[in-house]
mmCIF file of C-alpha atoms and ligand atoms in Angstrom:
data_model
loop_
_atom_site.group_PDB
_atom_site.id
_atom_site.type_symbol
_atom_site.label_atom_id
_atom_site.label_comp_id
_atom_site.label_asym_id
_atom_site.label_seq_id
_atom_site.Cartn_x
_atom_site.Cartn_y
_atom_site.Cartn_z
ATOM 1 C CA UNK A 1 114.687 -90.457 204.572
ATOM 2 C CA UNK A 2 112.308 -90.031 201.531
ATOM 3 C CA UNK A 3 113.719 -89.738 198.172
ATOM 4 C CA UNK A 4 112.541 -89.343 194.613
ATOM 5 C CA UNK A 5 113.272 -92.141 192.649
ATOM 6 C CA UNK A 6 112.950 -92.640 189.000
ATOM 7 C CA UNK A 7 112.431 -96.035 187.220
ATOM 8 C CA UNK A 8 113.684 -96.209 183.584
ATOM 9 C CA UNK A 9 113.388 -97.919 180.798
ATOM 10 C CA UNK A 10 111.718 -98.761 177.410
ATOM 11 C CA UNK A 11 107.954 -99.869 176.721
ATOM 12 C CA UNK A 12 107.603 -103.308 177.843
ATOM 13 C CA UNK A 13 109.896 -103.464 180.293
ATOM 14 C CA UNK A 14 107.791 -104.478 183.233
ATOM 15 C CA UNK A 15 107.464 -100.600 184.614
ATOM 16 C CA UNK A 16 103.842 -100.899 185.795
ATOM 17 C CA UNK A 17 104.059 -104.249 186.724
ATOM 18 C CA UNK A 18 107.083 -102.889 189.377
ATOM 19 C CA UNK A 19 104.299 -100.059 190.180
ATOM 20 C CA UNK A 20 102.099 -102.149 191.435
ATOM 21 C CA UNK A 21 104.206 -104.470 193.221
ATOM 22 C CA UNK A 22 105.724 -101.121 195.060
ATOM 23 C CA UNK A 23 102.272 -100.128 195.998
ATOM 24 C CA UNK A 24 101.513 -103.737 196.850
ATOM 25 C CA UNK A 25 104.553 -103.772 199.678
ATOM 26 C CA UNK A 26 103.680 -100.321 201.297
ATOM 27 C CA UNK A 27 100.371 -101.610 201.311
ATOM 28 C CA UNK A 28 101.274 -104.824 203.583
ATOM 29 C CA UNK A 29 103.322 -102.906 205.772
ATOM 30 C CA UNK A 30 100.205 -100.825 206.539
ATOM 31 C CA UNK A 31 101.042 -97.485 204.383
ATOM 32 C CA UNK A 32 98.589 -95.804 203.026
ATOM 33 C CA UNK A 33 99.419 -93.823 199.201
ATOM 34 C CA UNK A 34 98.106 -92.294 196.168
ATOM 35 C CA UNK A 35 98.539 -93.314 192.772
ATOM 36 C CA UNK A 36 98.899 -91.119 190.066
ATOM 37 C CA UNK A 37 98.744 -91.928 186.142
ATOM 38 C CA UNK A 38 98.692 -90.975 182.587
ATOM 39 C CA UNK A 39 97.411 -91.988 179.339
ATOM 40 C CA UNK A 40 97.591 -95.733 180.321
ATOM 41 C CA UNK A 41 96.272 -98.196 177.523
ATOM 42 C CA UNK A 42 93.605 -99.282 179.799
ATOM 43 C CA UNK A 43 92.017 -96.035 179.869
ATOM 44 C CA UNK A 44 91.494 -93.441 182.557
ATOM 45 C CA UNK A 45 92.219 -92.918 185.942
ATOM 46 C CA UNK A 46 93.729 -96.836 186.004
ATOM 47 C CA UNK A 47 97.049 -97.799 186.022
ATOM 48 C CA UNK A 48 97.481 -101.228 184.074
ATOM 49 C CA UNK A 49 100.140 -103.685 183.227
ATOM 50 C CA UNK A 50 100.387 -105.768 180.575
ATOM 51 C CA UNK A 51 100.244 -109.218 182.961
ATOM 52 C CA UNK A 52 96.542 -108.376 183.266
ATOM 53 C CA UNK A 53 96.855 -106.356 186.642
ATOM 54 C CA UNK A 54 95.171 -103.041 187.093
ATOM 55 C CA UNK A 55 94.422 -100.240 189.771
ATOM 56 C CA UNK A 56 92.342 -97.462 190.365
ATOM 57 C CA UNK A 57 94.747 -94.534 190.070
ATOM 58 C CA UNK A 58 94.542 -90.279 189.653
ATOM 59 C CA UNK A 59 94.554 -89.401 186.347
ATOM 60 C CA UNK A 60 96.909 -86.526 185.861
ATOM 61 C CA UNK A 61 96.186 -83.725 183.260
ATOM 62 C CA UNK A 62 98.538 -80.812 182.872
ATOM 63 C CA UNK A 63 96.364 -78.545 185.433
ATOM 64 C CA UNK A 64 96.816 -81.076 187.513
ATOM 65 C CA UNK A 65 99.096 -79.900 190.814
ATOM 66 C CA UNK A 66 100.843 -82.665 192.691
ATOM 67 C CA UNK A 67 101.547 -80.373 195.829
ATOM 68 C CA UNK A 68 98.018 -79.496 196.129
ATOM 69 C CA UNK A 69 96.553 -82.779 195.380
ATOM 70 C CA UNK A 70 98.322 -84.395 198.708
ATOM 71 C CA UNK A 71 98.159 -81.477 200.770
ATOM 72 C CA UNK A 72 94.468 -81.502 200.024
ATOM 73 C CA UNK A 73 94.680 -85.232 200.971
ATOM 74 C CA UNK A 74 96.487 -84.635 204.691
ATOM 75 C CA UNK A 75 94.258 -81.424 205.108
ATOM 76 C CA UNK A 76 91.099 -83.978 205.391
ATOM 77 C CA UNK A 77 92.766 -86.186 207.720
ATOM 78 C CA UNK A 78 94.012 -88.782 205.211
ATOM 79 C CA UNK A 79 97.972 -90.105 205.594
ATOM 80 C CA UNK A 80 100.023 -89.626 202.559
ATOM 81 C CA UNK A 81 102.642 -91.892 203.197
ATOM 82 C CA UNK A 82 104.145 -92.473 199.662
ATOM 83 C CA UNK A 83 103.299 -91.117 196.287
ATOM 84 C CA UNK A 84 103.708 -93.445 192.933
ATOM 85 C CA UNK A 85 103.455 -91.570 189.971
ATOM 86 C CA UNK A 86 103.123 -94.215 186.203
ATOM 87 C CA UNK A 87 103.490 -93.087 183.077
ATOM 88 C CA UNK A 88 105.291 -90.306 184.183
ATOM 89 C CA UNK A 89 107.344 -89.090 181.357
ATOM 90 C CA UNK A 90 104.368 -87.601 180.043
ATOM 91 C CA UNK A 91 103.965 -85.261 183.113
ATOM 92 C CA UNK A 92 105.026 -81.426 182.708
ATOM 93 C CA UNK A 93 108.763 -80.653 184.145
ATOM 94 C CA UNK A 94 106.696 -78.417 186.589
ATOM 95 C CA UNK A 95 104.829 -81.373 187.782
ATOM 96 C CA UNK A 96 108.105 -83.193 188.263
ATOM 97 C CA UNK A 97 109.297 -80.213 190.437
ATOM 98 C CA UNK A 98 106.462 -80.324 192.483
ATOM 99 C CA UNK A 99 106.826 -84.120 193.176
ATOM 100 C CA UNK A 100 110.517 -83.320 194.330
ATOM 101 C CA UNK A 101 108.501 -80.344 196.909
ATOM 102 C CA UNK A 102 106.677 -83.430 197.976
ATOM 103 C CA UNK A 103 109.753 -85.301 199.362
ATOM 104 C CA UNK A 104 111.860 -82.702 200.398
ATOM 105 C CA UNK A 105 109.412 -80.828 202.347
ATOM 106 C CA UNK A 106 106.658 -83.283 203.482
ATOM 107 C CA UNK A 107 109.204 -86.601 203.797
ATOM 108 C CA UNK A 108 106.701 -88.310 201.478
ATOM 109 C CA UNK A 109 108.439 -91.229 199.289
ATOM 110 C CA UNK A 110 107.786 -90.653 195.461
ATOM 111 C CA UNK A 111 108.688 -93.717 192.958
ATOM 112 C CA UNK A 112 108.146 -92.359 189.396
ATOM 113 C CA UNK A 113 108.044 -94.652 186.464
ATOM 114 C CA UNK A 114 108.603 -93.813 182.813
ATOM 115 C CA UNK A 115 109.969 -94.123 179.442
ATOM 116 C CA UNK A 116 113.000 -92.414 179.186
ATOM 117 C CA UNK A 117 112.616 -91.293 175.206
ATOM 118 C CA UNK A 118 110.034 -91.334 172.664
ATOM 119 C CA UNK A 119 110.114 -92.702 169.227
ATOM 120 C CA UNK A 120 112.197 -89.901 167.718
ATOM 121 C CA UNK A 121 115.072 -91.315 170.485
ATOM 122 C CA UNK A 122 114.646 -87.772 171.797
ATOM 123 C CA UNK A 123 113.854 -87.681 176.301
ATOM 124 C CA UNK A 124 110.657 -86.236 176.979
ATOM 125 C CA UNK A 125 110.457 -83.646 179.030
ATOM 126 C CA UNK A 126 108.821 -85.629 182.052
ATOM 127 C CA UNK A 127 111.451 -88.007 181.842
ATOM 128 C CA UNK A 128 114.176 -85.255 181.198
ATOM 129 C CA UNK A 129 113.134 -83.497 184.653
ATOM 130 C CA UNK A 130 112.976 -86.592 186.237
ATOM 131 C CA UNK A 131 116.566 -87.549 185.667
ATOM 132 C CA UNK A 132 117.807 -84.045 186.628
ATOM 133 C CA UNK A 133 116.023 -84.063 190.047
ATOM 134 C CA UNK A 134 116.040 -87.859 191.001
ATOM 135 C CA UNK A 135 117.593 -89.114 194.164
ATOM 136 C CA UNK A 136 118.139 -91.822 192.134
ATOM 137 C CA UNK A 137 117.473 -93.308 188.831
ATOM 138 C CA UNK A 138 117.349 -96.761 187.753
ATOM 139 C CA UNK A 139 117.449 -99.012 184.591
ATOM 140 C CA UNK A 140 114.459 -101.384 184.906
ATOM 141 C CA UNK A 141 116.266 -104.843 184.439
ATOM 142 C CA UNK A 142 113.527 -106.475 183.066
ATOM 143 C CA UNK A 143 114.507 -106.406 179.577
ATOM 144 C CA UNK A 144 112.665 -106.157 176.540
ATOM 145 C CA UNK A 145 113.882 -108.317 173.558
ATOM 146 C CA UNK A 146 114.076 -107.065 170.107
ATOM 147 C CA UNK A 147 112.769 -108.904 167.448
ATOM 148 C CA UNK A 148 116.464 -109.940 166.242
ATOM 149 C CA UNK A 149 117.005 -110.974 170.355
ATOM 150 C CA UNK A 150 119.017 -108.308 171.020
ATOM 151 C CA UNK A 151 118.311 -106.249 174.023
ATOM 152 C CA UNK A 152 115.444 -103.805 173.396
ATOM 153 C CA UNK A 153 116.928 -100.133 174.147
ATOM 154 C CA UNK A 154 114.624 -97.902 171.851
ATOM 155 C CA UNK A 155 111.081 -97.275 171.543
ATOM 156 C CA UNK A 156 109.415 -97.325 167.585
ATOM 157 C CA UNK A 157 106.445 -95.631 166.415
ATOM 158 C CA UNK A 158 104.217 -97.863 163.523
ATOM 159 C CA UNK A 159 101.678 -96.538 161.491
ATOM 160 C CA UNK A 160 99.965 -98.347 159.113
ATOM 161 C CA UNK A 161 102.933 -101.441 159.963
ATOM 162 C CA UNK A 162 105.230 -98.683 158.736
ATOM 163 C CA UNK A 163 108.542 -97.570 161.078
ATOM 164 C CA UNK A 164 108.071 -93.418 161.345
ATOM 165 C CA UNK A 165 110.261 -90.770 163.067
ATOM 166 C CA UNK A 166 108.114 -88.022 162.730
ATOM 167 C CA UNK A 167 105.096 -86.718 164.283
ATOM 168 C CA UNK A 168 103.428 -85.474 167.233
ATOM 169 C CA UNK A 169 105.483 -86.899 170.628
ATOM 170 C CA UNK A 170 102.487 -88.219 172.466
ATOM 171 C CA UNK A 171 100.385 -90.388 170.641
ATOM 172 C CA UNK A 172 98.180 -93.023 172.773
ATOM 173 C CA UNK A 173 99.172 -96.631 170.566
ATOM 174 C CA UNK A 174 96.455 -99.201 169.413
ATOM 175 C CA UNK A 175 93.649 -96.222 168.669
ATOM 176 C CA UNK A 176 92.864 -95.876 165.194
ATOM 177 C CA UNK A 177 92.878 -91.834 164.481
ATOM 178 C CA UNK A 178 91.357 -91.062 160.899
ATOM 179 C CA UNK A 179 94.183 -88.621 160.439
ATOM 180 C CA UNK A 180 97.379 -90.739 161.315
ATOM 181 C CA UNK A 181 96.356 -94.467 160.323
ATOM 182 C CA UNK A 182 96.676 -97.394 162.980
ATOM 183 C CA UNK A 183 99.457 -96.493 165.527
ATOM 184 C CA UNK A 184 101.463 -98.908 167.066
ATOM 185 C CA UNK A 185 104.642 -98.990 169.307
ATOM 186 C CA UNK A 186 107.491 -101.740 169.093
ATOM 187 C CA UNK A 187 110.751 -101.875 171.132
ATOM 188 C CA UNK A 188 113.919 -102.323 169.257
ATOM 189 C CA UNK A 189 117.634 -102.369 169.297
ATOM 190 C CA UNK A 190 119.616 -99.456 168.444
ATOM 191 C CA UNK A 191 120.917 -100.890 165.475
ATOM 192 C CA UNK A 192 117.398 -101.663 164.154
ATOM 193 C CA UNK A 193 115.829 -98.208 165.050
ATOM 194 C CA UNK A 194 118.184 -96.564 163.360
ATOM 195 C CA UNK A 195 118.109 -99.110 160.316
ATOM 196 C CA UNK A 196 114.216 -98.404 160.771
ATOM 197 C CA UNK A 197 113.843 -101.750 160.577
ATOM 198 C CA UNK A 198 110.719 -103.213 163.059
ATOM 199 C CA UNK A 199 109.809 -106.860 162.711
ATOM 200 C CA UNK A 200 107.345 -106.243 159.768
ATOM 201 C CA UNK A 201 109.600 -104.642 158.045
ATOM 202 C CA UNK A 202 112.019 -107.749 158.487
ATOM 203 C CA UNK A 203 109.684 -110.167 157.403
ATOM 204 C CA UNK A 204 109.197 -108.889 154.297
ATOM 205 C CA UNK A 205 112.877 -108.488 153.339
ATOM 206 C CA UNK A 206 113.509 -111.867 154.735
ATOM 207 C CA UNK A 207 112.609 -115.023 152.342
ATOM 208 C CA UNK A 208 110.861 -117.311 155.306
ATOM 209 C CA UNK A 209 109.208 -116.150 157.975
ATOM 210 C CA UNK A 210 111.263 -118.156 159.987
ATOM 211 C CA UNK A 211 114.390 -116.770 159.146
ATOM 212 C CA UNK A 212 114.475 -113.180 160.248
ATOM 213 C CA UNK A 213 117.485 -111.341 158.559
ATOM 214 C CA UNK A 214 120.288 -111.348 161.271
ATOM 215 C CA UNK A 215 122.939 -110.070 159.337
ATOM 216 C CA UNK A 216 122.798 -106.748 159.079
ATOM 217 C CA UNK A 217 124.013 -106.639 155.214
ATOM 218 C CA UNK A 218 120.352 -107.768 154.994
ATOM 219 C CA UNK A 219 119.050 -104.518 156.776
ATOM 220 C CA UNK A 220 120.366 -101.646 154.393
ATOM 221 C CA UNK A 221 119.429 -97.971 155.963
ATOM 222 C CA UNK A 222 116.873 -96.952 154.539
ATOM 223 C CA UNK A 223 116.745 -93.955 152.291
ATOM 224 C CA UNK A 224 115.982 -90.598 154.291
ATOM 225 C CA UNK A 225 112.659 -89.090 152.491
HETATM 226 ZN ZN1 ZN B 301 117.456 -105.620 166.690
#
C-alpha cells in the first residue's frame, strides 16, 4: 500500500540528507522515481544537503502540476514508482492535494519533506496541507541544537545579524537583497525565539565569548517595537 508521508522538522535537521538516502534505497532495490524540489540553497532544479550531497531534481514553481507531471512520465513509457518531493512546505496546498491524487489513485509512494513553520512560528501552507492529508507524519529525530544546547524546535530569520519576526514568509537565506540586508536563518529553542535571542545576540550580552548567557535572567524579552 502507498501512502503519503510527511517528514518534519526544523532547518538543519538532516531532512535532505533523509531525501536522498530514501531515494538512494528505492534506487538499490531497482525502483525507478522522480524528485521534486524547491528553492534549495544550491540553486535550481537540485536537491542538496548540507553534508555536501546533491541531486538532479524537478524544480517546482507554482504552475507546476504534480498529477500531470507523472502521468506525463507513465504516458511515455517511463515507471513512476515513488515520488519524493524536498522543500516541500513551500509547495501550494493544491500541489499537496495533488500529491495525495498521486497515491491514492496511481499506488505511487510520496515521501514529502519540509519545515513545519517559518520564522514568524506560523505553518506554512505547504506544510499545513501536508499534515492534514498525511498518512503519516513524522518528527525528524535528527536534532538540531540551539546555541544554549537545548533542542532546536524553531526556525529564526537574521538580517543584518539582527533576530526579525516580520517580513515576507519565503525568503531564500545567504543572498544579499539590496532591499532587506543579508538574510540568514538560525534554529533555536522556544525559549530563545521568543526571547529573540540568536547566538549573536548572546554574545554580545554575554562578557566572554566563551560564556554564553545560560540563565535566562541574562536574556530579558526584548522590547516589542
Ligand atoms: Zn536556546
Amino acid at each position: 500500500m502507498a501512502d503519503l508521508v510527511f517528514f518534519s522538522g526544523t532547518m538543519d535537521c538532516g531532512k535532505s540528507t533523509l531525501a536522498l538516502q530514501i531515494d538512494h534505497n528505492q534506487r538499490a532495490r531497482d525502483r525507478q522515481g522522480l524528485i521534486f524540489t524547491k528553492l534549495d540553497r544550491a540553486g535550481q532544479s537540485v536537491l542538496s544537503s548540507r553534508l555536501g550531497l546533491e541531486t538532479e531534481a524537478v524544480e517546482v514553481d507554482d504552475d507546476l502540476d504534480f498529477w500531470d507531471v507523472v502521468v506525463d512520465c507513465l504516458t511515455a513509457g517511463a515507471r513512476v514508482d515513488y515520488v519524493i518531493c524536498d522543500e516541500a512546505q513551500f509547495y501550494t496546498p493544491r500541489q499537496v492535494e495533488q500529491l495525495a491524487r498521486l497515491v491514492d489513485e496511481l499506488g505511487i509512494e510520496v515521501t514529502a519533506f519540509g519545515i513545519t513553520a517559518d520564522f514568524r512560528t506560523e505553518l506554512f501552507p505547504g506544510s499545513r496541507r501536508l499534515v492534514e492529508l498525511a498518512d503519516r507524519v513524522e518528527v525528524l529525530q535528527v536534532e538540531a541544537l540551539c546555541w544554549c544546547g537545548r533542542r532546536a524546535t524553531h526556525n529564526a530569520r537574521i538580517v543584518d545579524g539582527v533576530m526579525v519576526v516580520e517580513g515576507e514568509q519565503v525568503v531564500v537565506g545567504d543572498t544579499a537583497t539590496a532591499s532587506e540586508g543579508v538574510v540568514e536563518y538560525e534554529v533555536l529553542c522556544r525559549r530563545h525565539h521568543m526571547r529573540r535571542m540568536n547566538s549573536h545576540a548572546a554574545r554580545a550580552a554575554s562578557p566572554s565569548p566563551d560564556t554564553l548567557p545560560f540563565d535566562l535572567d541574562a536574556c530579558p524579552v526584548p522590547p516589542r517595537r
